[in-house]
mmCIF file of C-alpha atoms and ligand atoms in Angstrom:
data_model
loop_
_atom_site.group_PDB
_atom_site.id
_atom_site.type_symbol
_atom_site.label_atom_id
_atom_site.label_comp_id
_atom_site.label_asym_id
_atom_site.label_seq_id
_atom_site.Cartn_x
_atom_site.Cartn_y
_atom_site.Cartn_z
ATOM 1 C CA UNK H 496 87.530 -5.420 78.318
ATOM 2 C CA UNK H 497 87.588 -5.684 74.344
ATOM 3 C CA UNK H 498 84.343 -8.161 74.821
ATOM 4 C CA UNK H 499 82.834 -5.581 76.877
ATOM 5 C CA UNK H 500 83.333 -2.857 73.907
ATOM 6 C CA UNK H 501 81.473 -5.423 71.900
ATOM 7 C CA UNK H 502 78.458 -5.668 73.510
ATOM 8 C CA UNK H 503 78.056 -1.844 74.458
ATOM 9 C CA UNK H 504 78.010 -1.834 70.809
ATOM 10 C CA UNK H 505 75.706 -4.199 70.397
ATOM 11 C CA UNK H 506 73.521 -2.292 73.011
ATOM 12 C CA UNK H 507 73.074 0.374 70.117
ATOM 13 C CA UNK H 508 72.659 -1.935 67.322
ATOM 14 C CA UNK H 509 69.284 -4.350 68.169
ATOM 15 C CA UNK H 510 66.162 -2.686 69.277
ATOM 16 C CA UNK H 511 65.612 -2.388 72.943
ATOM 17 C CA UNK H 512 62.932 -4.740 72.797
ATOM 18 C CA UNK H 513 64.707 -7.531 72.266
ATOM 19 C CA UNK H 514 66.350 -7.137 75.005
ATOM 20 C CA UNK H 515 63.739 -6.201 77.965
ATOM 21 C CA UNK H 516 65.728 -6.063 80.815
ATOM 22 C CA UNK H 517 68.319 -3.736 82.746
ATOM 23 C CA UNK H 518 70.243 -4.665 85.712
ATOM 24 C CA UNK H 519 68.697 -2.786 88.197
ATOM 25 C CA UNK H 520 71.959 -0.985 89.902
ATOM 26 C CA UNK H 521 75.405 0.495 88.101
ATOM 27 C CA UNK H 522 76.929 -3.154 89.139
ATOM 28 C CA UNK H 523 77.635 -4.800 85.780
ATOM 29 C CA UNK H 524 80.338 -6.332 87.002
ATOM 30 C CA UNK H 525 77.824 -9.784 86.017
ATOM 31 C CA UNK H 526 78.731 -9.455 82.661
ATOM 32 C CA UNK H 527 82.496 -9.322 83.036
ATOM 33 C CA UNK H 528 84.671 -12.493 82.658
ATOM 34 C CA UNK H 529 85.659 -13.631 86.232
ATOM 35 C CA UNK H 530 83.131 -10.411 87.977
ATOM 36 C CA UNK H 531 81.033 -12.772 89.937
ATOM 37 C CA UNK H 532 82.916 -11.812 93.010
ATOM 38 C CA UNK H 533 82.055 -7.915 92.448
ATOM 39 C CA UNK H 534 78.383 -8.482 91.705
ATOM 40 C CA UNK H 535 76.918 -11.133 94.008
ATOM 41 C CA UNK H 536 76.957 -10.824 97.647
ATOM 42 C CA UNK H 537 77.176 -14.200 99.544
ATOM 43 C CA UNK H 538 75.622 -15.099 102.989
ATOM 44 C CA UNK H 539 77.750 -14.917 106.146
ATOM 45 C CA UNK H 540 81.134 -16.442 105.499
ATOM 46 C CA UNK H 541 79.536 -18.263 102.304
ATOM 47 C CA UNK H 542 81.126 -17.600 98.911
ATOM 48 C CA UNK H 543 79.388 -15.227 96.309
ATOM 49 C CA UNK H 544 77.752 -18.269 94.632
ATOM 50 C CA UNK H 545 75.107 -18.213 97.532
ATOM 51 C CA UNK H 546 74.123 -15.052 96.320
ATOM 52 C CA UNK H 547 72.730 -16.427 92.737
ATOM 53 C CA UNK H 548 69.587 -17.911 92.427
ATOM 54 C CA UNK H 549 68.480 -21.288 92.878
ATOM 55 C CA UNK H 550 69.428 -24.562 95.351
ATOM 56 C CA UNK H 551 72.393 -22.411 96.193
ATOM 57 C CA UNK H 552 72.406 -22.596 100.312
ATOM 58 C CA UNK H 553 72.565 -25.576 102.723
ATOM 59 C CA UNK H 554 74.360 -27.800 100.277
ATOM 60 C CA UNK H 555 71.801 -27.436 98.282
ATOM 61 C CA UNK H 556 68.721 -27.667 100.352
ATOM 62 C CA UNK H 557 67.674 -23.828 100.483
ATOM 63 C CA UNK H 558 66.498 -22.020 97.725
ATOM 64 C CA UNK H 559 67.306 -18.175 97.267
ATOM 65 C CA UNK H 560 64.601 -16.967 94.638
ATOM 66 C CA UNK H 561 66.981 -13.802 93.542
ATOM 67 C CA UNK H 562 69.846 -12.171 93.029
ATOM 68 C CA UNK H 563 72.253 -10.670 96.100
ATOM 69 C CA UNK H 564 73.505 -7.562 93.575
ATOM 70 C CA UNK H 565 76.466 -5.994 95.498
ATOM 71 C CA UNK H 566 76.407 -2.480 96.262
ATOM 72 C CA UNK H 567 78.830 -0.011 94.870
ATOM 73 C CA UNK H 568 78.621 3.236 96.476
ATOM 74 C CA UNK H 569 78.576 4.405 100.245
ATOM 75 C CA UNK H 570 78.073 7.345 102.391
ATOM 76 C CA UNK H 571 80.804 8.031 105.190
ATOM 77 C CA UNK H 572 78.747 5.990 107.292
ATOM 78 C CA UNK H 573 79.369 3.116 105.091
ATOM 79 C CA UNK H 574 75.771 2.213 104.398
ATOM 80 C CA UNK H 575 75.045 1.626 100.681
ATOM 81 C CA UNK H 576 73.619 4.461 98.300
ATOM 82 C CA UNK H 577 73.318 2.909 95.032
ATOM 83 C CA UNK H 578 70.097 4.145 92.712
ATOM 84 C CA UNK H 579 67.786 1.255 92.605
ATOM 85 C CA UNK H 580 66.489 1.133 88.863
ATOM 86 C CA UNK H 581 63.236 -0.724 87.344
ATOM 87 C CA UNK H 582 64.937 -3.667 84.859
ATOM 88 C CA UNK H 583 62.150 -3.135 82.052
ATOM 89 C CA UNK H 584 59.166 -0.893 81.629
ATOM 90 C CA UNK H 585 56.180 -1.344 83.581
ATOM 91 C CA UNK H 586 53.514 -0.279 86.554
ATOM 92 C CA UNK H 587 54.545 -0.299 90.382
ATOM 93 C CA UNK H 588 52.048 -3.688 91.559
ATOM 94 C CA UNK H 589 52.951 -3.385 95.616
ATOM 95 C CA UNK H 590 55.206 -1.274 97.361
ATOM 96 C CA UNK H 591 55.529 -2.949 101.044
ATOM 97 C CA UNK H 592 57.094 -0.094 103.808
ATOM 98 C CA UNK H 593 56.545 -2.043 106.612
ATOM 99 C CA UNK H 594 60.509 -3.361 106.886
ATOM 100 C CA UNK H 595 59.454 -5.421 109.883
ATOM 101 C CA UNK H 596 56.307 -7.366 107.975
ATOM 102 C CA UNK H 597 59.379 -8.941 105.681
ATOM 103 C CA UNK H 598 62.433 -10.981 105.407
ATOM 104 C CA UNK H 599 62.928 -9.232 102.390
ATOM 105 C CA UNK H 600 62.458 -5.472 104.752
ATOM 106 C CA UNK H 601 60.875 -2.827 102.485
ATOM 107 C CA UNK H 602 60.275 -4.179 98.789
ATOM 108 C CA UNK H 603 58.608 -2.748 95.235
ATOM 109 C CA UNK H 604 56.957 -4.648 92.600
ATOM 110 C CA UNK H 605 56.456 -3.800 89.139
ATOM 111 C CA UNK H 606 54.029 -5.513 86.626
ATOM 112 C CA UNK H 607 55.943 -5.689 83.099
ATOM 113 C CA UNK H 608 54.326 -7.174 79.989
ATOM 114 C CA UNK H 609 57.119 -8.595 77.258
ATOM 115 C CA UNK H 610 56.109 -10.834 74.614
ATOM 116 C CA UNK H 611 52.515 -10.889 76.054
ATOM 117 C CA UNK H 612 53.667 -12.445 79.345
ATOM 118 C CA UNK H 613 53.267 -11.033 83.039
ATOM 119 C CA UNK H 614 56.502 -10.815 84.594
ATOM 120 C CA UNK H 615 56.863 -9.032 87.906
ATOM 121 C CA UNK H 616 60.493 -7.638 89.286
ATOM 122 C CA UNK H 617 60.834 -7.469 92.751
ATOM 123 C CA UNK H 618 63.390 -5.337 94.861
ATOM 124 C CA UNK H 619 63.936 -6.002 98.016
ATOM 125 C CA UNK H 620 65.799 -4.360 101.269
ATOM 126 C CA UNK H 621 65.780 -0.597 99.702
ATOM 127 C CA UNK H 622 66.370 1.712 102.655
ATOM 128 C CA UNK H 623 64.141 4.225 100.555
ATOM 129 C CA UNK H 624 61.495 4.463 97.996
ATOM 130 C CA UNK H 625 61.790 6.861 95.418
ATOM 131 C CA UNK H 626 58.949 9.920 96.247
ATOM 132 C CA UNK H 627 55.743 9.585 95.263
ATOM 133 C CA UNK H 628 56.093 5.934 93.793
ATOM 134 C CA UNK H 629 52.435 4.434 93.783
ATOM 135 C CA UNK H 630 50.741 1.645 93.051
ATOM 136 C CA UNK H 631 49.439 1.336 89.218
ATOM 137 C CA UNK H 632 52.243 4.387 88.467
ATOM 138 C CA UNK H 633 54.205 3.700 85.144
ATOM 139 C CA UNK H 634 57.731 3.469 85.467
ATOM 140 C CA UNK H 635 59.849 3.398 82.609
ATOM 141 C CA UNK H 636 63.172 0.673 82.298
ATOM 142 C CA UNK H 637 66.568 2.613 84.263
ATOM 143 C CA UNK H 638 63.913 4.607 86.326
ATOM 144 C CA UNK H 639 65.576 5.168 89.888
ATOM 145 C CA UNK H 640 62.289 3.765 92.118
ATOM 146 C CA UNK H 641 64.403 3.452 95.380
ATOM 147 C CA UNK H 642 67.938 3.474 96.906
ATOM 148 C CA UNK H 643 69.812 0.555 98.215
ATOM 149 C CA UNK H 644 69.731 -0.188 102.010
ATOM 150 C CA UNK H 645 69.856 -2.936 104.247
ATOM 151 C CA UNK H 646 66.185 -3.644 105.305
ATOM 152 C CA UNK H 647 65.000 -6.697 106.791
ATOM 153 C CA UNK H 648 62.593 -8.515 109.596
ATOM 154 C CA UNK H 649 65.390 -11.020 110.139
ATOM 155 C CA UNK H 650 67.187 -11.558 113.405
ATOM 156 C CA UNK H 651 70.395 -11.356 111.852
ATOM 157 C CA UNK H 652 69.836 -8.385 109.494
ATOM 158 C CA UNK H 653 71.852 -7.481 106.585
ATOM 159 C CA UNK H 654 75.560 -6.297 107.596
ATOM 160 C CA UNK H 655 77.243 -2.979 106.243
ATOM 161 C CA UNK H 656 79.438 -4.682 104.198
ATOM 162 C CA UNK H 657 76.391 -7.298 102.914
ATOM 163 C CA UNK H 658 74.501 -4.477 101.836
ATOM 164 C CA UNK H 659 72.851 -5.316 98.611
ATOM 165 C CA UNK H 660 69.753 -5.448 96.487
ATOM 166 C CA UNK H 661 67.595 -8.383 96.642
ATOM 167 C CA UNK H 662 66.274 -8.982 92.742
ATOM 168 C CA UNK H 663 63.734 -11.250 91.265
ATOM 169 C CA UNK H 664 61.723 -12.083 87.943
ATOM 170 C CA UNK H 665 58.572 -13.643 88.605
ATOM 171 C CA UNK H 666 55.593 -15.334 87.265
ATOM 172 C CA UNK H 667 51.863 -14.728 89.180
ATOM 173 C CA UNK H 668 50.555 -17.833 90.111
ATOM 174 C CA UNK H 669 47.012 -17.226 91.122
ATOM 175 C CA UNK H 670 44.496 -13.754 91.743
ATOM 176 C CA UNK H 671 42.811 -15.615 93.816
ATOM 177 C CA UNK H 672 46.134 -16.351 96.277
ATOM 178 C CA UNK H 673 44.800 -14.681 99.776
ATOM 179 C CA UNK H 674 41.325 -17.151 99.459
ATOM 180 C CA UNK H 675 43.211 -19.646 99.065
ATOM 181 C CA UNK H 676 45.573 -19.001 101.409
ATOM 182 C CA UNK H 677 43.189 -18.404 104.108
ATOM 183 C CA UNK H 678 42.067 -21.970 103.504
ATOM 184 C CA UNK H 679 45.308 -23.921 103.150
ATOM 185 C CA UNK H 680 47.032 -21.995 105.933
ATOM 186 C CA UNK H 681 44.318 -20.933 108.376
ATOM 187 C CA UNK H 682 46.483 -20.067 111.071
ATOM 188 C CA UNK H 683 49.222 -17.881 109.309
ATOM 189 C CA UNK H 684 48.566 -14.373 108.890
ATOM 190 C CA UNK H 685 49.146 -12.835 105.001
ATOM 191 C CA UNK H 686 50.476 -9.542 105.157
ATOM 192 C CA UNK H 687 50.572 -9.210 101.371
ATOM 193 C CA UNK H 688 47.918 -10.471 100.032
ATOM 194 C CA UNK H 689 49.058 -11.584 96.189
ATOM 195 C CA UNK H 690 52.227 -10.139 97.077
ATOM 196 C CA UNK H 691 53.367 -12.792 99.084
ATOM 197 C CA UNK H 692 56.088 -14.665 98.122
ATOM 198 C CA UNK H 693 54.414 -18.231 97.904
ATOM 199 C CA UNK H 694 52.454 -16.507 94.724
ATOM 200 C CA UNK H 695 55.360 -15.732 92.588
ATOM 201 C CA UNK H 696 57.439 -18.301 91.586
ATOM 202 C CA UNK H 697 60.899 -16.819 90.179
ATOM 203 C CA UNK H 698 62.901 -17.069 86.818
ATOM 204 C CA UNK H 699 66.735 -17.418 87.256
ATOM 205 C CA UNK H 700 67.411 -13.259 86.369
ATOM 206 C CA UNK H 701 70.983 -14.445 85.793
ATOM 207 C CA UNK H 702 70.356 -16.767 83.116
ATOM 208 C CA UNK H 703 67.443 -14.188 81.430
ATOM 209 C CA UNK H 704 70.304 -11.101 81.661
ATOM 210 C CA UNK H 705 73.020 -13.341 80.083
ATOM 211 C CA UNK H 706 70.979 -15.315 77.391
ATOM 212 C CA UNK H 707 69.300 -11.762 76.030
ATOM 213 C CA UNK H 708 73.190 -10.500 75.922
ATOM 214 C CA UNK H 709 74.296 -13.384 74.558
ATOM 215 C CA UNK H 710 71.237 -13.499 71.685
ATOM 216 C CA UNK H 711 71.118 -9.996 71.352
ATOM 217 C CA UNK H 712 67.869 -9.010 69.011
ATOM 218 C CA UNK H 713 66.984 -12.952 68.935
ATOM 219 C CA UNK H 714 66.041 -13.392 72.479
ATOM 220 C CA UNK H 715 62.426 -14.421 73.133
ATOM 221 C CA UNK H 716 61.784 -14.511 76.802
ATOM 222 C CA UNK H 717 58.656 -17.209 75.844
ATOM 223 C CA UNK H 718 61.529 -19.476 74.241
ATOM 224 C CA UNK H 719 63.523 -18.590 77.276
ATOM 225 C CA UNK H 720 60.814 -20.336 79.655
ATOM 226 C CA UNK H 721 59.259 -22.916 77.103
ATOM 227 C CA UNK H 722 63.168 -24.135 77.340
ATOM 228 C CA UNK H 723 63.355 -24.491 81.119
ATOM 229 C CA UNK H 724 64.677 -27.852 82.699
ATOM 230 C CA UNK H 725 62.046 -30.465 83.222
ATOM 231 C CA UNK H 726 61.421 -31.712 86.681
ATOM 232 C CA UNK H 727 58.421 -33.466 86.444
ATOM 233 C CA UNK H 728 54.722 -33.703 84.569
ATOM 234 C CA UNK H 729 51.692 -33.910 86.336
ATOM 235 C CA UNK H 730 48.388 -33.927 84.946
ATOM 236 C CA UNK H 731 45.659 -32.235 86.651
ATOM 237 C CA UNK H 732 41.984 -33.010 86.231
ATOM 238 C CA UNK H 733 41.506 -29.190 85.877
ATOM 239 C CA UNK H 734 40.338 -27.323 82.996
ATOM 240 C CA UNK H 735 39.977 -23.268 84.145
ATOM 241 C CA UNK H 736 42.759 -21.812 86.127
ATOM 242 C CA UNK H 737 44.703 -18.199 86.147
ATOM 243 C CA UNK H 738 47.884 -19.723 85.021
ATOM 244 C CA UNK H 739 46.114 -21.171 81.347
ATOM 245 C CA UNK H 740 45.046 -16.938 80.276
ATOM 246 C CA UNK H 741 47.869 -15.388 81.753
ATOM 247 C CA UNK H 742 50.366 -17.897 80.547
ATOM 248 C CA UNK H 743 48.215 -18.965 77.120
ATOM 249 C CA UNK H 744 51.772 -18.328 75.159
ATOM 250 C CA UNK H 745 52.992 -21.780 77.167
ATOM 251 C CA UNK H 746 50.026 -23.972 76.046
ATOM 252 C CA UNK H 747 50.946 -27.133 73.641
ATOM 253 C CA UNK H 748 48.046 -27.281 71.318
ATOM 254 C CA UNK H 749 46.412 -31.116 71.134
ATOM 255 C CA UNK H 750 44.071 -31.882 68.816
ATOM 256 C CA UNK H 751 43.028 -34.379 69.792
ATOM 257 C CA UNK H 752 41.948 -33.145 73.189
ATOM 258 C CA UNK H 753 40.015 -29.747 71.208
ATOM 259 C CA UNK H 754 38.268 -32.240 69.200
ATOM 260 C CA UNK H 755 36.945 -34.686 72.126
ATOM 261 C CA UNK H 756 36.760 -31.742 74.613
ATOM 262 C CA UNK H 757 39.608 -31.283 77.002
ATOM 263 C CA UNK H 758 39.534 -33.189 80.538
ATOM 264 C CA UNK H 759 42.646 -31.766 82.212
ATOM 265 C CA UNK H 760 46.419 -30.669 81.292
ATOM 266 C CA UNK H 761 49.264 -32.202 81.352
ATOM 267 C CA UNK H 762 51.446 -29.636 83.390
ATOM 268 C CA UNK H 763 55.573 -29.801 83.369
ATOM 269 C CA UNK H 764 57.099 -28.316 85.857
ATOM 270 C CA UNK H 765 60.837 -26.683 86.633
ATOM 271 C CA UNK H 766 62.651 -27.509 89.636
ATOM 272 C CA UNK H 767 61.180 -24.390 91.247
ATOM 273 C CA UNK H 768 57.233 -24.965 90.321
ATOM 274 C CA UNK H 769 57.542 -22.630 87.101
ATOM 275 C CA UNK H 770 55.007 -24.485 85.058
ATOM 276 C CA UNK H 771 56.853 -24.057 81.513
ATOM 277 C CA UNK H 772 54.500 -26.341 79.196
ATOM 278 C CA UNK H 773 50.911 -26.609 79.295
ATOM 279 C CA UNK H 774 48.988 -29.825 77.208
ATOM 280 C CA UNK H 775 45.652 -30.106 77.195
ATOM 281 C CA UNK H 776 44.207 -33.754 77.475
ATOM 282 C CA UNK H 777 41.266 -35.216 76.242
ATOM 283 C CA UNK H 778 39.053 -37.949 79.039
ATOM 284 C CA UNK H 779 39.727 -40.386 76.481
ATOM 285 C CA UNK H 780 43.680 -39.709 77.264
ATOM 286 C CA UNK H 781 42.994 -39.579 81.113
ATOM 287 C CA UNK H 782 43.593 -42.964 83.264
ATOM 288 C CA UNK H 783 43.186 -42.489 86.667
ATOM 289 C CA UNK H 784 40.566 -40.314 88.517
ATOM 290 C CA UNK H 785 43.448 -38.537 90.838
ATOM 291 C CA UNK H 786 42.890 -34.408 90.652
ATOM 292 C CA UNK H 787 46.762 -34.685 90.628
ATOM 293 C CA UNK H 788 48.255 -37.725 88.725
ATOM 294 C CA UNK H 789 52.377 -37.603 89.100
ATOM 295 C CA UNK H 790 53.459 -38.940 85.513
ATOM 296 C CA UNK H 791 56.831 -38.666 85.295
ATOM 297 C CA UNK H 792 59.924 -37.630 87.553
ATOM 298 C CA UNK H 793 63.425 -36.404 85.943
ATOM 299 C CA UNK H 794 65.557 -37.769 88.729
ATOM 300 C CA UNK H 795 68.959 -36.284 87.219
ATOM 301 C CA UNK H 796 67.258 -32.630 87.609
ATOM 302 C CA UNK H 797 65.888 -33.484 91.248
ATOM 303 C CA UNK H 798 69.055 -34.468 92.531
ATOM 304 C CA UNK H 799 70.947 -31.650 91.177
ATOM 305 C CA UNK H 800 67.865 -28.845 92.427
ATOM 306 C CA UNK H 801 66.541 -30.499 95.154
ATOM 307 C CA UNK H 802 65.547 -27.374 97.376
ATOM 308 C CA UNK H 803 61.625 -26.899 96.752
ATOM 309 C CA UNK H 804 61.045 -30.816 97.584
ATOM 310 C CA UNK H 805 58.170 -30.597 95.463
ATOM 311 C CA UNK H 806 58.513 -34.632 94.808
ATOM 312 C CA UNK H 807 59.664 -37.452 96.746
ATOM 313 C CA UNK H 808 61.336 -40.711 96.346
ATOM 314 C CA UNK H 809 59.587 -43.747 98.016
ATOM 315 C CA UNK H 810 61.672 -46.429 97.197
ATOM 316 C CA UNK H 811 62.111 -47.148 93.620
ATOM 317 C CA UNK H 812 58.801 -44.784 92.721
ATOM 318 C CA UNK H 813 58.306 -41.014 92.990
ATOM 319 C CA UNK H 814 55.178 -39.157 94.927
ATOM 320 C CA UNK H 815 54.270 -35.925 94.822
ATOM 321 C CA UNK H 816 55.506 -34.111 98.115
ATOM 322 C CA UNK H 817 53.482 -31.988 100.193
ATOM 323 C CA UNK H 818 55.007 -28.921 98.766
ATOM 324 C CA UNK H 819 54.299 -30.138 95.563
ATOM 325 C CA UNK H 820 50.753 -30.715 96.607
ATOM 326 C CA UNK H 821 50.201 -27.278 97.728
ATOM 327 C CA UNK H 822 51.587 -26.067 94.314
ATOM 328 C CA UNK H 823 49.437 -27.573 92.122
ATOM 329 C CA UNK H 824 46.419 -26.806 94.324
ATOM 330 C CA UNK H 825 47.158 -23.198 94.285
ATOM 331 C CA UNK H 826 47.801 -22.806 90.551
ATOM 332 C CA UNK H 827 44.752 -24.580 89.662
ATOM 333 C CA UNK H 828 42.755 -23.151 92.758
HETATM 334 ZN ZN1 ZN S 1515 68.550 -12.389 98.536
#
């Protein structure tokens, strides 16, 4: 409790914008020693750790993109009434209320803009959305934009006693998702369009909420993701995508590349297809003719986040999986 009287105080002491985000419910049980338990809500008869993010279900195998944020209030029914809060300022981006068109039930999206980068929050399973929330509608950071619930297209649906909120931090991979889309996937329907889940590719919110605690007026959410874990490079023979404007602040400048003219990037990606590290690359740097060349593979971080499969082991060499594939295709489409 006395660290917790520390870092209320710190709360007052840095400027709010070094520290963009709020957890989006009362439960700050995340930042107590030994609160895990009270904050995350595991899957059925699965300990609280499958509620983090990352290669947390099916040993492993299944990634959860967010964080399971336990509800703390009820009504006498029992179902959950917790205020559902924006983390940082921003604009609403999509606000699905078609529960049954989602795993993740009804959900809200807000646009934020810190340090220069798009971010996006999402909130999924609210049983409500605040009135009169609509798209392009500022919102400021602690806002109430909904109310817990329990949400969802799955079979199994979300039990009282799961009831939670579904959060995520995520970067846009491409505007021009639902063309693509409609190409790679020509039989599956897109009920989102940009706001489909395949087009934002999520930060760990855990590690973002305890690092900017931790660093207090320090924190830089760019050093944040330039610092992610490397799980491969790739170069693409690309030179004009989405990701290079909207992500600029992650570009490695090469001169020799902006001398010659550049060719393609070098691209490194996290375990979870963030692409953290942008080089540019010169034709004179370039030595094979691939559109996706597969340069290196850090096997320690693919064996410990193995969930998105976005390489493969064939023998002794790596090859970029299918999933992998589709990736890189979308964020340079
Ligand atoms: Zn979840």
């Amino acid at each position: 409790m006395r660290q917790l009287g520390i870092w209320s105080l710190a709360f007052g002491v840095f400027p709010l914008s070094a520290q963009p985000f709020h957890l989006p419910t009362a439960n700050h049980a995340l930042f107590e020693k030994g609160g895990e338990e009270r904050f995350f809500v595991g899957t059925v008869g699965k300990p609280w750790t499958t509620g983090m993010f990352g290669c947390v279900r099916n040993e492993g195998w299944q990634m959860h993109e967010g964080l399971d944020i336990r509800s703390l209030q009820r009504d006498k029914h029992g179902e959950p009434t917790d205020p559902v809060m924006a983390t940082a300022d921003g604009t609403v981006a999509y606000i699905n209320t078609r529960p049954s068109l989602s795993n993740y039930g009804n959900y809200i999206v807000l646009r934020h803009r810190i340090e220069g980068l798009e971010i996006y929050s999402l909130y999924a399973h609210p049983h409500e959305i605040s009135d009169g929330l609509k798209i392009g509608q500022p919102v400021k950071a602690g806002q109430t934009i909904g109310i817990m619930g329990r949400t969802a297209n799955t079979h199994e649906g979300i039990s009282k006693d799961r009831a939670h909120v579904h959060f995520e931090l995520n970067l846009f991979v491409n505007d021009r998702f639902a063309s693509w889309y409609k190409k790679a996937f020509p039989d599956q329907r897109n009920d989102h369009g940009s706001w489909n889940g395949q087009n934002l590719v999520g930060l760990d919110p855990r590690l973002i909420l305890i690092t900017q605690q931790r660093e207090g007026a320090k924190f830089s959410l760019i050093n944040f993701i330039r610092h992610e874990a490397e799980l491969c490079r790739v170069l693409a023979r690309k030179t004009d995508f989405p990701w290079l404007n909207r992500y600029s602040a992650l570009i490695r400048p090469n001169a020799k590349a902006e001398k010659e003219g550049i060719a393609g990037y070098e691209i490194a990606l996290n375990f979870n297809g963030v692409a953290y590290e942008m080089i540019p690359r010169a034709s004179s740097e370039i030595k094979r003719k691939d559109k996706f060349q597969l340069l290196s593979v850090n096997a320690a971080e693919y064996h410990k986040n193995p969930a998105r499969r976005l390489v493969t082991q064939k023998g002794s060499h790596w090859e970029l999986a299918s999933r992998g594939m589709n990736l890189l295709e979308l964020l340079t489409y």
